[in-house]
Coordinates of C-alpha atoms in Angstrom, one line a residue:
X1 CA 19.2 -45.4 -131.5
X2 CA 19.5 -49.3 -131.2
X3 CA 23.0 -48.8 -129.8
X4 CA 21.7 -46.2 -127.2
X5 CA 18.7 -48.0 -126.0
X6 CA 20.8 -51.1 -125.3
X7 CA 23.7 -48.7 -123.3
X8 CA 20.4 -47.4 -121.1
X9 CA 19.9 -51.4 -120.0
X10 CA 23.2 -52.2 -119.5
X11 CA 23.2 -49.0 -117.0
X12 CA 20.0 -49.9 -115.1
X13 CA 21.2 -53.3 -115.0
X14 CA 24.5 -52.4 -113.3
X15 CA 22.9 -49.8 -110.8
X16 CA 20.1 -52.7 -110.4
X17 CA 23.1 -54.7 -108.9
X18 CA 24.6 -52.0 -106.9
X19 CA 21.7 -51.5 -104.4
X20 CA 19.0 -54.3 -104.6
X21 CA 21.4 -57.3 -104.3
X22 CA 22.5 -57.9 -101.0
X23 CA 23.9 -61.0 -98.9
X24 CA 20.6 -63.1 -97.9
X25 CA 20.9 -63.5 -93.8
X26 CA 20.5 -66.3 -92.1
X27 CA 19.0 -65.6 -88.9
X28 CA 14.9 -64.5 -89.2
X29 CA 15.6 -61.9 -86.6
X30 CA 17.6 -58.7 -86.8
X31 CA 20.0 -57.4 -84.4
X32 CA 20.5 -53.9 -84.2
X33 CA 23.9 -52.8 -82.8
X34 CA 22.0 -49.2 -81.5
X35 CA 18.6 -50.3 -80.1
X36 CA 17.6 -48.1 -77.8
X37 CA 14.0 -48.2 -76.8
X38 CA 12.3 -45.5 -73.7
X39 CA 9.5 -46.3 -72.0
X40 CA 9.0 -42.2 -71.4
X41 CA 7.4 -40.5 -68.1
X42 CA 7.2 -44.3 -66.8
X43 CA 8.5 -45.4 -63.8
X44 CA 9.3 -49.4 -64.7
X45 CA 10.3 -50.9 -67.7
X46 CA 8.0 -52.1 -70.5
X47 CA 8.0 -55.1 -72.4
X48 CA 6.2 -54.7 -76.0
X49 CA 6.6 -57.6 -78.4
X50 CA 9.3 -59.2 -76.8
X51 CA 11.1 -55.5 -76.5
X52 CA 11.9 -54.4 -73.7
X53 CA 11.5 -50.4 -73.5
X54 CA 13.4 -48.8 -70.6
X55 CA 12.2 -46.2 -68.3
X56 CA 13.7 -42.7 -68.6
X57 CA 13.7 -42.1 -65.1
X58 CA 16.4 -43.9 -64.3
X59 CA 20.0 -41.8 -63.4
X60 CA 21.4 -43.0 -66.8
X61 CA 18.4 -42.2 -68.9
X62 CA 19.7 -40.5 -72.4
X63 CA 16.7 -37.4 -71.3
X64 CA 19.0 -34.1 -70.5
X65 CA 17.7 -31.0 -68.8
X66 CA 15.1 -33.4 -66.5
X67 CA 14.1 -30.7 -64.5
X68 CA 11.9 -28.9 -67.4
X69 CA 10.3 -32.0 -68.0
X70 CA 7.3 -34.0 -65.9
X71 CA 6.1 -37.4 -66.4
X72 CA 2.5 -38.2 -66.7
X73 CA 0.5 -41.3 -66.3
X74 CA -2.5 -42.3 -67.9
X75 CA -5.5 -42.1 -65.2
X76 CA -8.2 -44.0 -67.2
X77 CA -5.9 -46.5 -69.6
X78 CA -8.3 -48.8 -71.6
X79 CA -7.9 -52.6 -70.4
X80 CA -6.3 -53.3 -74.1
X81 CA -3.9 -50.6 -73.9
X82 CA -0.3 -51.3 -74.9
X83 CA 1.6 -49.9 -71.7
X84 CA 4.1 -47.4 -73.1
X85 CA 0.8 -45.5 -74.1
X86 CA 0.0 -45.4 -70.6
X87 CA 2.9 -42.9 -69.6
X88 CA 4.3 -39.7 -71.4
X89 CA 7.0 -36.8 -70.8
X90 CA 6.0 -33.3 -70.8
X91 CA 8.4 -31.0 -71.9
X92 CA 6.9 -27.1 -71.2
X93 CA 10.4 -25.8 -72.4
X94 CA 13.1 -27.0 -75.3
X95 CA 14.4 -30.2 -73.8
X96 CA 16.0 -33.2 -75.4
X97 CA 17.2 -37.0 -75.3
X98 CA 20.9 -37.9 -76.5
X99 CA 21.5 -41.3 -77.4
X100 CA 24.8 -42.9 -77.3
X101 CA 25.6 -44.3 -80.5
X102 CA 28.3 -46.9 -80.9
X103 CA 27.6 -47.5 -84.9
X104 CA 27.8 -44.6 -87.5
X105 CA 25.3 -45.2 -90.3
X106 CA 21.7 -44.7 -90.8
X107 CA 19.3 -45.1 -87.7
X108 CA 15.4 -45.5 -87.3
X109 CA 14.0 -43.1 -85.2
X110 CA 10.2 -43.7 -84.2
X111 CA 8.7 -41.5 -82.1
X112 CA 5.2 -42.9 -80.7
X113 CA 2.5 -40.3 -79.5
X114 CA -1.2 -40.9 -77.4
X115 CA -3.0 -38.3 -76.1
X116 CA -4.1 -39.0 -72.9
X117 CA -6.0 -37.5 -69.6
X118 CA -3.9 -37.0 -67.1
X119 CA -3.9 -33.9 -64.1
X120 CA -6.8 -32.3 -65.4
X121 CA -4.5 -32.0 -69.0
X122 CA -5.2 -33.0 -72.0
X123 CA -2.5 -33.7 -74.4
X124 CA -4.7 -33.0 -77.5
X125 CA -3.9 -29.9 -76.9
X126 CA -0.2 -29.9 -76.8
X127 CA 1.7 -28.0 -79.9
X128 CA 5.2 -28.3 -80.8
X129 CA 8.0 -29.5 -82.7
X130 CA 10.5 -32.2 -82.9
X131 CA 14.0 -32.4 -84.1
X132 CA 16.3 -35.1 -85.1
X133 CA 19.9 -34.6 -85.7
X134 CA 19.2 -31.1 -87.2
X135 CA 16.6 -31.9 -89.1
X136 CA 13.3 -30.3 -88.6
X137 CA 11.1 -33.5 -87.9
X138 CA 7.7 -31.9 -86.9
X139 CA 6.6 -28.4 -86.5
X140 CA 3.4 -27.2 -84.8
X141 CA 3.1 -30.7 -84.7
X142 CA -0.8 -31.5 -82.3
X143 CA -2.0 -35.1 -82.4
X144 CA -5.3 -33.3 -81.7
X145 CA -8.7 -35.3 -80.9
X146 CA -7.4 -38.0 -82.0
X147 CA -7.4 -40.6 -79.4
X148 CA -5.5 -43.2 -81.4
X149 CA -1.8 -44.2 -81.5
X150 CA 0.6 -42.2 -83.9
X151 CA 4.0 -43.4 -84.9
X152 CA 6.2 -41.4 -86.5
X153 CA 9.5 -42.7 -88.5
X154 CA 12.4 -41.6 -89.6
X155 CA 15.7 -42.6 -91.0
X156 CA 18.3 -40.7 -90.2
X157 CA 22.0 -40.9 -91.2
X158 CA 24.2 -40.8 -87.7
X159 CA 28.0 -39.8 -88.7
X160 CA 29.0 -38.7 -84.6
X161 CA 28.6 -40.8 -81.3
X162 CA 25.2 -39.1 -80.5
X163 CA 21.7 -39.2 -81.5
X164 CA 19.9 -36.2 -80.5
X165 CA 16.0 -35.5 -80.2
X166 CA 15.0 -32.1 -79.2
X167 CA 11.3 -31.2 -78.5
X168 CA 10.5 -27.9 -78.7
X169 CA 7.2 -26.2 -77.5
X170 CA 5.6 -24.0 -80.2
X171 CA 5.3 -21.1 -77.9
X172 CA 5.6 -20.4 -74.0
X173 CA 2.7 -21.4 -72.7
X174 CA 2.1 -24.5 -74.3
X175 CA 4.1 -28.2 -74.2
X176 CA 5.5 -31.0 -75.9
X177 CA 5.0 -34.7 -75.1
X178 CA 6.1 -38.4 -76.1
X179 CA 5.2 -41.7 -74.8
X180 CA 7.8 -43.8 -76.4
X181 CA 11.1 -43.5 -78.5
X182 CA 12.8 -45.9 -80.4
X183 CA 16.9 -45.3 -82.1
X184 CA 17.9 -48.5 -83.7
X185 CA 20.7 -49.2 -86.2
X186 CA 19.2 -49.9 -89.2
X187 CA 20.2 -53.4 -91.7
X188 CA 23.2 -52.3 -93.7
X189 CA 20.9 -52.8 -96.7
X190 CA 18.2 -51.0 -95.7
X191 CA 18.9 -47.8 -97.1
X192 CA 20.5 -47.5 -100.6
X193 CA 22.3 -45.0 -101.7
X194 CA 21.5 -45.1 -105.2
X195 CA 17.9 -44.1 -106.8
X196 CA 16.8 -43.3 -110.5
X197 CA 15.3 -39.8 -110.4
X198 CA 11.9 -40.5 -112.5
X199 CA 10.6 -37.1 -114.2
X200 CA 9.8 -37.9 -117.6
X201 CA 12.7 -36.8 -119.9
X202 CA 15.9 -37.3 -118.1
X203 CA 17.8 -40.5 -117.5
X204 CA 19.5 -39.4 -114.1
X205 CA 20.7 -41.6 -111.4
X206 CA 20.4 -39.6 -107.5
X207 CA 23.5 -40.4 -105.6
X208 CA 23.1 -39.7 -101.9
X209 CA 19.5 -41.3 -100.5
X210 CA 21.5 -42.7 -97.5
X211 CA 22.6 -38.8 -96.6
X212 CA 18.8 -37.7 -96.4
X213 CA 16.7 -37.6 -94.1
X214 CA 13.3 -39.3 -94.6
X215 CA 10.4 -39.8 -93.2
X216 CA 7.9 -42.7 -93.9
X217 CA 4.7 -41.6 -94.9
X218 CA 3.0 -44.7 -96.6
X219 CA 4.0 -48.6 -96.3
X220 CA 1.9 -51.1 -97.8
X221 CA 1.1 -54.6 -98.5
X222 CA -0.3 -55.1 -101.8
X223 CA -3.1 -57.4 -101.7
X224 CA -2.5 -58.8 -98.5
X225 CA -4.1 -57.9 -94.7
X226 CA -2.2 -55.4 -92.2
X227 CA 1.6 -56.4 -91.1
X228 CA 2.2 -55.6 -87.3
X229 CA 5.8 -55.1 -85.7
X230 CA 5.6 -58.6 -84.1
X231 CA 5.1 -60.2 -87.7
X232 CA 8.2 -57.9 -89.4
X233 CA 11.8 -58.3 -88.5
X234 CA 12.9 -54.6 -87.6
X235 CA 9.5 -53.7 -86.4
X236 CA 7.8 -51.7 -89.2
X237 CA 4.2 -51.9 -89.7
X238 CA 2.6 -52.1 -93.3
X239 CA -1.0 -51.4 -93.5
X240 CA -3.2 -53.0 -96.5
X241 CA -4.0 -50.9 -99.9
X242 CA -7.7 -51.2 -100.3
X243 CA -7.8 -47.5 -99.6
X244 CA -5.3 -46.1 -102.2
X245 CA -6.1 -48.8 -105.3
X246 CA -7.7 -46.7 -108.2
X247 CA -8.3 -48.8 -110.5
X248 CA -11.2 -50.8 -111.0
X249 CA -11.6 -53.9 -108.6
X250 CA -12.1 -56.7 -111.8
X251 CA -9.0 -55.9 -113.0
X252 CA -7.0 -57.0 -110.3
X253 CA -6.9 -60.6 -108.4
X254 CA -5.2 -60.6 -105.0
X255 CA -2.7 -63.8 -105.1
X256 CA -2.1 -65.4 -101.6
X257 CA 1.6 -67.9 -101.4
X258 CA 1.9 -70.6 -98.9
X259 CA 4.8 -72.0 -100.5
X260 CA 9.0 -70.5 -99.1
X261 CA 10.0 -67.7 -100.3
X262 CA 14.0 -67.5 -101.5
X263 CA 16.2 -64.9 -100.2
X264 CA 19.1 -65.4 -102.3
X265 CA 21.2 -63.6 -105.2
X266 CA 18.9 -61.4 -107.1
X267 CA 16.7 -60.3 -104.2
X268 CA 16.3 -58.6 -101.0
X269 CA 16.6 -59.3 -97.7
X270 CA 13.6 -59.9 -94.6
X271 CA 15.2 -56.8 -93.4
X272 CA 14.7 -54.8 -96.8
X273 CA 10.5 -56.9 -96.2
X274 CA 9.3 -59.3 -94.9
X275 CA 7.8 -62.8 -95.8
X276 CA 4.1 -61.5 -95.3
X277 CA 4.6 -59.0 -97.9
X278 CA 6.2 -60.7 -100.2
X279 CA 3.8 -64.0 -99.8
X280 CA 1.0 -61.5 -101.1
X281 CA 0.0 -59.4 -104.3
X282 CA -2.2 -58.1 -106.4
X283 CA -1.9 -59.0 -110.4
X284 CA -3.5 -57.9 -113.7
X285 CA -5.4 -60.6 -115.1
X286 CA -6.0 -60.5 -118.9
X287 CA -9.0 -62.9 -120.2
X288 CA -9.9 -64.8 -123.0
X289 CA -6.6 -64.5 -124.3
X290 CA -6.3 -60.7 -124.8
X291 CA -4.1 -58.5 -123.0
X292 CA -5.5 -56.1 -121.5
X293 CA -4.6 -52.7 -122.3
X294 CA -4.8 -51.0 -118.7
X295 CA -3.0 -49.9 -116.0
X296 CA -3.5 -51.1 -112.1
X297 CA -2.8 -47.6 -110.8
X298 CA -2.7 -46.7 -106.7
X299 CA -2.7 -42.9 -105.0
X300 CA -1.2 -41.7 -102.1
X301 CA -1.5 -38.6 -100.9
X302 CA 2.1 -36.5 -100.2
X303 CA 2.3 -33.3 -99.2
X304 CA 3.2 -30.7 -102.0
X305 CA 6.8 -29.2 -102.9
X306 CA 8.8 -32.4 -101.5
X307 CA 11.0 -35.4 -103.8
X308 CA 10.3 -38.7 -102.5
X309 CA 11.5 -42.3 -102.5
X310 CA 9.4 -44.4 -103.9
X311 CA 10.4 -48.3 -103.0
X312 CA 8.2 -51.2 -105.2
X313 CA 8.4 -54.6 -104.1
X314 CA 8.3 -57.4 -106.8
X315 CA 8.2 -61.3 -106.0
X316 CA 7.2 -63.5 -108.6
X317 CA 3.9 -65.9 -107.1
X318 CA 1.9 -65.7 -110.0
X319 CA 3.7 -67.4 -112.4
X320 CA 4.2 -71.5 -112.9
X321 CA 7.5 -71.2 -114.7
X322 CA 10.0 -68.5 -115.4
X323 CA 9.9 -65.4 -118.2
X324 CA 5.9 -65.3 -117.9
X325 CA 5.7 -62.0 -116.6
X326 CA 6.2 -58.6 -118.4
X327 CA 5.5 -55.2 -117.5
X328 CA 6.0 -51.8 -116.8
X329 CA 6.5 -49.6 -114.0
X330 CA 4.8 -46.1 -113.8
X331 CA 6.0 -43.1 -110.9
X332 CA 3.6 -40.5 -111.4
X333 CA 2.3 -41.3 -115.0
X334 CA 6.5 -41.6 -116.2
X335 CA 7.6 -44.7 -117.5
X336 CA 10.4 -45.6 -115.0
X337 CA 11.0 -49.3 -115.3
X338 CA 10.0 -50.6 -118.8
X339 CA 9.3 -54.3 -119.5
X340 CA 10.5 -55.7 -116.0
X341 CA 10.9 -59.0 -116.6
X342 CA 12.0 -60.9 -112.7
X343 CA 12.7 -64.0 -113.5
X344 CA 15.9 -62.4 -115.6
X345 CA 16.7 -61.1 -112.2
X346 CA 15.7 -63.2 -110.1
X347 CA 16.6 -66.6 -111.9
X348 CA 13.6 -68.3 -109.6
X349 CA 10.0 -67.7 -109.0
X350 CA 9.1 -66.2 -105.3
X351 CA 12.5 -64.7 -105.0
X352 CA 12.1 -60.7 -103.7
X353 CA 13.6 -58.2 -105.3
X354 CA 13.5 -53.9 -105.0
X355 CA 14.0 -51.0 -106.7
X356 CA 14.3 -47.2 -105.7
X357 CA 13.1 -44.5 -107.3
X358 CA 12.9 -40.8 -106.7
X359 CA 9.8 -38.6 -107.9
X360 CA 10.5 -34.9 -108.6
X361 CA 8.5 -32.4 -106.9
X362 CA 5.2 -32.6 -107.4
X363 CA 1.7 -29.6 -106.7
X364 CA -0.5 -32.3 -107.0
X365 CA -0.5 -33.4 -103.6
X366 CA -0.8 -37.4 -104.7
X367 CA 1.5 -39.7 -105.7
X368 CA 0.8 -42.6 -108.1
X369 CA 2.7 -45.5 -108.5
X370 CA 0.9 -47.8 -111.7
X371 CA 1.8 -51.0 -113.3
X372 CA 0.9 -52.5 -116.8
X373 CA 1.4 -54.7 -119.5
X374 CA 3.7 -53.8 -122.4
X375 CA 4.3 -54.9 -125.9
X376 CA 6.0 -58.3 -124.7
X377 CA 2.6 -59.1 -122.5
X378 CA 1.8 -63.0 -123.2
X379 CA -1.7 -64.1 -124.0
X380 CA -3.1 -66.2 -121.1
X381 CA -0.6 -64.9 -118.7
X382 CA -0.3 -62.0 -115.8
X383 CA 0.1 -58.8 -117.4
X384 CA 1.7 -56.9 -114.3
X385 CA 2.1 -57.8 -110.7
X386 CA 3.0 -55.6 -107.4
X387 CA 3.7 -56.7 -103.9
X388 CA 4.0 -54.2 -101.8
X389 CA 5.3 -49.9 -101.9
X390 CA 7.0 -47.9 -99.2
X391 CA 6.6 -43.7 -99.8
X392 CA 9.3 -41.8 -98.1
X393 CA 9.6 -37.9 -98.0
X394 CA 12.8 -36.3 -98.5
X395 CA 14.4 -33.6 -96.8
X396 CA 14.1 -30.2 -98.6
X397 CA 16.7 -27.7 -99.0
X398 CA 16.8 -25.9 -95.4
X399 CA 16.9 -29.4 -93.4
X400 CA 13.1 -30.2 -93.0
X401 CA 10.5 -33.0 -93.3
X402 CA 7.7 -30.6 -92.0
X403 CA 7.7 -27.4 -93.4
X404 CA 10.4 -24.1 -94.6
X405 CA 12.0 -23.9 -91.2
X406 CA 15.1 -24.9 -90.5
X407 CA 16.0 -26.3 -87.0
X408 CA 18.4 -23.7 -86.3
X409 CA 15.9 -21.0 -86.1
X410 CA 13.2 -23.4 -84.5
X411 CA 15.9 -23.3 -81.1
X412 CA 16.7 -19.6 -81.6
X413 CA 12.9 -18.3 -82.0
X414 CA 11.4 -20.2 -78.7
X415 CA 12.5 -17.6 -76.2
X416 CA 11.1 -14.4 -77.7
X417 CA 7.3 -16.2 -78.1
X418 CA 5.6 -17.6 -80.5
X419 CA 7.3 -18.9 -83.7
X420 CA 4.4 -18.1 -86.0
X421 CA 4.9 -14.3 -85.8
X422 CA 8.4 -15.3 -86.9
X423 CA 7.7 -17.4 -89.9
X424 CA 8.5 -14.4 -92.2
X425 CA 11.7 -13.7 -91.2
X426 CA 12.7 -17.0 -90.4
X427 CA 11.9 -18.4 -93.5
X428 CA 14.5 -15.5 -95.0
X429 CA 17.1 -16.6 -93.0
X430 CA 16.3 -20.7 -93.5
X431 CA 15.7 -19.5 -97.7
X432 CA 19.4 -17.4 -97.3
X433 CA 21.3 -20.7 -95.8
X434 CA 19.6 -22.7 -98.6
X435 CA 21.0 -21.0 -101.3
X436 CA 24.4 -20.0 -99.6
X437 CA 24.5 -24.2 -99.1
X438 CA 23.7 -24.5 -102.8
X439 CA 26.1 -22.4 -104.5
X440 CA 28.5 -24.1 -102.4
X441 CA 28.0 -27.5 -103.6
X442 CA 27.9 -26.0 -107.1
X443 CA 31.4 -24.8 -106.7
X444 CA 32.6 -27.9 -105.0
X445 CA 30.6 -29.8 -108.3
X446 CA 33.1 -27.9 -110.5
X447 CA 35.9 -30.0 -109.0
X448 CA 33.8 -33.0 -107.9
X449 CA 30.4 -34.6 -109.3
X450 CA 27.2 -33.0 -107.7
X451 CA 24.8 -35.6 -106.2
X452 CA 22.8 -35.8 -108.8
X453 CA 24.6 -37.4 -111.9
X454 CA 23.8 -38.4 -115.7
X455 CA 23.4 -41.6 -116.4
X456 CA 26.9 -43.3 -117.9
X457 CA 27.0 -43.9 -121.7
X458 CA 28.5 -47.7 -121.5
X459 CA 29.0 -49.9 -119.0
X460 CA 31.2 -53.0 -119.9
X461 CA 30.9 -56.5 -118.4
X462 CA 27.4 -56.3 -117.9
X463 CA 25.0 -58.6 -119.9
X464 CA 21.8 -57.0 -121.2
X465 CA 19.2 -59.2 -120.2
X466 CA 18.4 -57.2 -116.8
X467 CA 15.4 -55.4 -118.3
X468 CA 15.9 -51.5 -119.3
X469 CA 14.7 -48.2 -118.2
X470 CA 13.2 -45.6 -119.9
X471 CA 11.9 -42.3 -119.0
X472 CA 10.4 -40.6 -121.7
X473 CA 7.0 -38.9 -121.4
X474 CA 3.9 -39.4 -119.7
X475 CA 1.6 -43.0 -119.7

């Protein structure tokens, strides 16, 4: 049992390795080798944040099949109005953009949505879907009343010469917009391949994150105020986590750092997040020289019958010399990281570091990501400590981040009417690709290992003082 245990940390240990500890850059700006930023429906460029978003109107503009499409422009903008909110395309048939791409590998893909007055038309009312490279993005996607921004992000692995963003009204009669669009290379690092599947009773590693398609649906900064794109190095915004924290208020502290954080062996890159993320946190306290026995737990909701990546970010400011700091890590109530120790990663205090995991499906509808104290807690010291979370969804089985459709019948479907008197047979088809696609990668897993793979038994050369997983049961 001893022996087993200690195989399990040398494992984690050695996957650790292989996808949270990259080469530190230099430079505190990132270059993208794709960055490809529209300014759409707009006439003149746009400068937002020191970017510079082109116009689409242009002759070389990446939109195809112009003619079905009409810019609009804003007839009442608000004085405090970023500009590229102030313009949009209207698409009242399938149209699309197509982005050169000079770099295969995974690319961020934001799509940025106002609705707006403009021609006696309101783009509340606008229905229809989006689609990325094949995957099913958005469908019957409406901003509705919502007079707001909305950013929508994606990562999206790019293996041709072409990026290609198809909207697709929901039925004749109604229209598709966007205001902006942004397809930028992502940092190398950015993206892992490798997670640890948490569920409770398996150890499994999931081969293949890089592959999927995913879609952002929560980033926060633990215990620290709202992140902007100026303030982040590719552009992301995290918002704060008053809203999700569950667990009572005394038993966390918010910590605040003014001293340099240290990008180096053991951590993560600004790319993989940024200095305002990690300069902030939120710890468990114990007092009077008891640990305490709890949890600091926080819930997101997720929409049901999806896996997702669930991203933690650790950085040590708590502590006033190394090995003070002991806890665990719960996805979903599972134990998935027990007695994280990040100074034996780290070897320094503020130093970032990452991991990955990937919840299974889950009815619930919420996603909880806890940490706590464990049986190697110190009296008089910080009995668990969390920086920051990112919550990305995962492509299901027929291509889609928004529903059982699969692209495929999305283009197919628009020229008879509405999809939604489809859905039934559609979803047949999409359901009949899924599991013709399935056996297929179980036959090929016959002669090759399937994506999802145990855990190896040994791994030699690898000390054991990493820290260990173990996924066994409920918290």
């Amino acid at each position: 049992m001893e022996e087993t245990h200690l195989h399990r940390a040398h494992t984690f240990s050695l996957l650790i390795l292989t996808f949270s500890l990259f080469p530190t850059l230099s430079l505190s700006t990132f270059s993208p080798t794709d960055n490809h930023l529209i300014s759409c429906g707009s006439t003149v460029d746009t400068t937002v944040d020191n970017r510079r978003f082109i116009s689409d109107s242009y002759a070389d503009s990446p939109l195809l099949s112009s003619e079905q499409t009409t810019p609009l422009t804003n007839q009442n903008p608000s004085p405090y109005s970023i500009q590229i909110y102030n313009s949009a395309r209207l698409f009242k048939k399938p149209s699309k953009y197509a982005f050169e791409i000079k770099e295969p590998g995974t690319h961020m893909v934001r799509l940025h949505f106002h609705a707006f007055l403009s021609s006696n038309l309101d783009l509340s009312d606008a229905q229809f879907h989006v689609l990325v490279n094949g995957y099913v993005a958005l469908s019957n996607f409406s901003v509705g009343q919502v007079r707001d921004t909305v950013v929508k992000e994606y990562f999206i692995w790019a293996d041709s010469d072409k990026v290609v963003i198809n909207f697709v009204p929901a039925k004749k009669g109604n229209y598709g917009f966007v205001n902006a669009i942004e397809v930028i290379s992502a940092p190398k690092d950015l993206i892992a391949d490798v997670g640890f599947l948490v569920n409770g009773n398996k150890d499994e590693k999931f081969v293949g994150l890089t592959k999927q398609a995913l879609e952002t649906v929560h980033r926060i900064n633990v215990g620290g105020p709202k992140v902007t794109p100026f303030n982040d190095t590719v552009w992301r915004t995290w918002i704060p986590d008053y809203e999700f924290l569950k667990s009572s208020k005394d038993l966390s502290k918010q910590m605040y750092f003014d001293g340099r954080i240290h990008y180096q062996y053991g951590g993560a890159s600004r790319e993989v997040g940024p200095d305002f993320v990690y300069k902030t946190a939120r710890v468990i306290t114990n007092t009077n020289g008891s640990v305490v026995n709890v949890n600091m737990t926080w819930e997101f909701p997720v929409d049901e019958g999806y896996k997702y990546l669930v991203r933690v970010h650790f950085c040590d400011i708590a502590s006033i010399s190394l090995g003070l700091i002991h806890f665990n890590v719960y996805v979903n109530g599972y134990l998935a990281y027990e007695d994280l120790d990040l100074s034996s990663i780290t070897d320094t205090l503020a130093s970032p570091f990452y991991v990955d995991f990937v919840s299974a499906d889950d009815s619930s509808g919420v996603l909880r990501v806890s940490v706590g104290p464990t049986n190697k807690t110190m009296a008089y010291g910080v009995d668990g400590i969390l920086n920051g979370v990112e919550i990305m969804k995962m492509n299901n089985s027929v291509g889609s981040l928004d529903g059982k459709i699969c692209a495929g019948m999305v283009l197919k479907s628009w020229p008879r009417g509405n999809i939604g008197a489809l859905v039934p047979i559609v979803a047949g088809v999409c359901l009949f690709l899924s599991l013709a696609a399935l056996m297929h990668r179980r036959t090929v897993g016959r002669r090759n290992p399937a994506a999802w793979s145990k855990l190896p038994t040994e791994v030699p050369g690898v000390g054991s003082n990493h820290g260990n997983q173990h996924l066994s049961g409920k918290a």
